[in-house]
């Protein structure tokens, strides 16, 4: 199989994420449905966090088990720093955005933030739900970059059957991830534009293609660990935010079932890869 064909298939695996994005334009959604959708997205991301961390920690543990102390220290440092950057960068960015909009709407001399909190003002022109969708897309994009690396590196090592299986499995994963991205948008008063949904799809899906491109040209365990760690940190941040959203609905039973479904979907698509011998 030629390089061009592998890259095309890698792009297909990434852009199946667009299949779930139209759900973001759903209108007239009941609070229970919104709670269930948000919880399902949370379940999918909890699975992705486990999946990413498993793959990131594996080579670090392998170095330790083989008595490669220097390599272990190096890989463990990359894992730790990458995870911290992936998590804390989004935390500090969110804090910075809140300070910006507080100054913009209340002014530097404002004595209280009550008016600001009562009015659902926007983050730089976007609602908090849309910013959360962007954060989810960013976390999934980093995760998908690491998946693209796996596809490209399999092809570079002439393991074409494995590369094809990965493309199919990751394509199924991305189809469910698209739903996870737009879950916070379902039922918003103003429909997200197709342009905005397209941008979310590019943020979340395009990295699969670029990861495939890089992975086929150059294999590197430390680089793979770095992007996996960045993805894990950013996904954990988004999970925390989504759990806060789910708590506001006050429907514990619905939320629990939604999280369970999301986990089931995540593991089900992963079992496709395992059953195929990936």
XYZ file of C-alpha atoms in Angstrom, residues 41-254:
214
model
C -20.163 12.270 26.436
C -18.585 12.170 29.899
C -18.562 8.366 29.841
C -16.866 8.325 26.437
C -14.197 10.728 27.675
C -13.629 8.732 30.875
C -12.920 5.721 28.671
C -10.595 7.785 26.471
C -8.723 8.989 29.562
C -8.177 5.392 30.676
C -7.198 4.323 27.154
C -4.723 7.163 26.664
C -3.098 6.753 30.074
C -2.734 2.994 29.537
C -0.816 3.532 26.297
C 1.244 6.383 27.749
C 2.328 4.492 30.880
C 3.105 1.199 29.136
C 6.528 2.150 27.655
C 7.478 3.894 30.917
C 6.744 0.759 32.927
C 8.529 -1.351 30.332
C 11.722 0.687 30.777
C 11.473 0.264 34.549
C 10.887 -3.488 34.321
C 13.884 -3.884 32.001
C 16.199 -2.089 34.428
C 16.704 0.902 32.110
C 16.825 3.474 34.885
C 18.004 6.367 32.743
C 15.377 5.753 30.054
C 12.711 5.287 32.724
C 13.558 8.637 34.332
C 13.503 10.371 30.941
C 10.178 8.878 29.827
C 8.579 9.390 33.251
C 9.564 13.063 33.139
C 8.014 13.465 29.689
C 4.839 11.756 30.905
C 4.592 13.924 34.022
C 5.333 17.239 32.319
C 3.053 16.475 29.375
C 0.165 15.519 31.631
C 0.614 18.617 33.797
C 0.759 20.923 30.774
C -2.284 19.299 29.184
C -4.336 19.713 32.376
C -3.123 23.011 33.830
C -2.902 24.938 30.556
C -6.669 24.618 30.107
C -7.295 25.519 33.751
C -5.242 28.707 33.523
C -6.726 29.561 30.125
C -10.242 29.275 31.547
C -9.306 31.468 34.538
C -7.763 34.043 32.180
C -10.903 34.135 30.019
C -13.139 34.643 33.069
C -10.993 37.558 34.242
C -11.133 39.105 30.777
C -14.893 39.003 30.539
C -15.270 40.227 34.152
C -13.218 43.327 33.266
C -15.106 43.759 30.011
C -18.612 43.642 31.501
C -18.104 44.990 35.018
C -15.138 47.319 34.613
C -11.985 47.472 36.743
C -13.741 49.311 39.575
C -16.714 46.990 39.967
C -17.434 46.062 43.574
C -19.475 42.951 42.904
C -19.680 40.198 40.327
C -23.346 39.432 41.027
C -24.608 41.096 37.847
C -21.903 39.363 35.864
C -22.776 35.958 37.267
C -26.537 36.465 36.830
C -26.272 37.451 33.185
C -25.161 34.653 30.910
C -22.509 36.707 29.181
C -20.192 35.120 26.651
C -16.571 34.091 26.612
C -15.102 36.242 23.851
C -18.367 36.089 21.896
C -19.107 32.421 22.641
C -21.273 30.878 25.342
C -19.662 28.715 28.054
C -21.251 25.659 26.406
C -19.488 26.458 23.129
C -16.164 26.978 24.881
C -16.633 23.622 26.586
C -17.245 22.050 23.166
C -14.005 23.646 21.929
C -12.093 22.279 24.935
C -13.525 18.805 24.312
C -12.485 19.020 20.646
C -8.966 20.085 21.676
C -8.581 17.163 24.073
C -9.897 14.698 21.524
C -7.667 16.258 18.859
C -4.564 15.576 20.930
C -5.793 12.044 21.534
C -6.421 11.564 17.817
C -2.940 12.840 16.978
C -1.523 10.000 19.056
C -3.845 7.570 17.259
C -2.566 8.890 13.940
C 0.987 8.294 15.133
C 0.057 4.670 15.828
C -1.397 4.265 12.331
C 1.626 5.875 10.671
C 4.173 3.944 12.699
C 2.436 0.639 11.942
C 2.611 1.435 8.243
C 6.252 2.537 8.529
C 7.102 -0.844 10.072
C 5.315 -2.642 7.176
C 2.581 -3.848 9.527
C -0.126 -2.939 7.015
C -2.785 -5.293 8.383
C -2.403 -3.684 11.803
C -2.539 -0.215 10.240
C -5.818 -1.044 8.470
C -7.336 -2.462 11.652
C -6.307 0.667 13.543
C -7.886 2.859 10.875
C -11.192 0.983 11.148
C -11.174 0.974 14.939
C -10.154 4.610 15.295
C -12.762 5.561 12.704
C -15.443 3.971 14.886
C -13.995 5.740 17.931
C -14.107 9.111 16.192
C -17.731 8.641 15.182
C -18.666 8.432 18.878
C -16.254 11.242 19.794
C -18.083 13.647 17.476
C -21.194 13.092 19.561
C -19.170 13.785 22.702
C -17.947 17.123 21.333
C -21.393 18.565 20.643
C -23.230 17.148 23.663
C -22.925 20.458 25.607
C -24.479 22.299 22.618
C -27.670 20.260 22.330
C -30.728 22.361 23.065
C -28.974 25.741 23.149
C -31.281 28.646 22.315
C -29.143 29.550 19.307
C -28.166 26.744 16.965
C -24.422 26.416 16.355
C -23.634 27.248 12.751
C -22.404 24.606 10.322
C -19.208 26.653 10.110
C -18.677 26.349 13.870
C -19.414 22.616 13.802
C -16.984 22.261 10.896
C -14.285 24.030 12.928
C -14.911 21.652 15.854
C -14.575 18.710 13.485
C -11.269 19.991 12.156
C -9.904 20.576 15.667
C -10.890 17.081 16.768
C -10.414 15.062 13.591
C -7.647 16.609 11.488
C -4.875 15.669 13.976
C -5.445 12.005 13.047
C -4.236 12.782 9.540
C -1.240 14.809 10.696
C -0.328 12.112 13.221
C -0.450 9.528 10.436
C 1.778 11.738 8.289
C 4.358 12.209 11.042
C 4.175 8.629 12.280
C 4.898 7.196 8.862
C 7.901 9.466 8.359
C 9.421 9.275 11.835
C 8.885 6.945 14.792
C 9.626 8.120 18.331
C 8.463 6.681 21.634
C 9.112 9.903 23.620
C 7.059 11.960 21.119
C 4.223 9.457 21.316
C 4.277 9.575 25.143
C 4.301 13.378 25.089
C 1.176 13.664 22.964
C -0.590 10.914 24.874
C 0.187 12.717 28.141
C -1.024 16.062 26.749
C -4.202 14.374 25.588
C -4.769 12.691 28.974
C -4.355 15.962 30.871
C -6.711 17.879 28.605
C -9.295 15.074 28.628
C -9.243 14.987 32.451
C -9.929 18.730 32.552
C -12.908 18.321 30.224
C -14.247 15.379 32.279
C -14.151 17.546 35.408
C -16.047 20.324 33.603
C -18.656 17.932 32.199
C -19.212 16.356 35.620
C -19.924 19.856 36.964
C -22.442 20.367 34.151
C -24.074 16.999 34.838
C -24.394 17.845 38.540
C -26.421 20.973 37.694
C -29.158 18.927 36.041
C -30.013 17.268 39.362
C -30.918 13.976 37.673
C -28.519 11.481 39.208
C -30.180 8.376 37.763
C -30.244 9.709 34.195
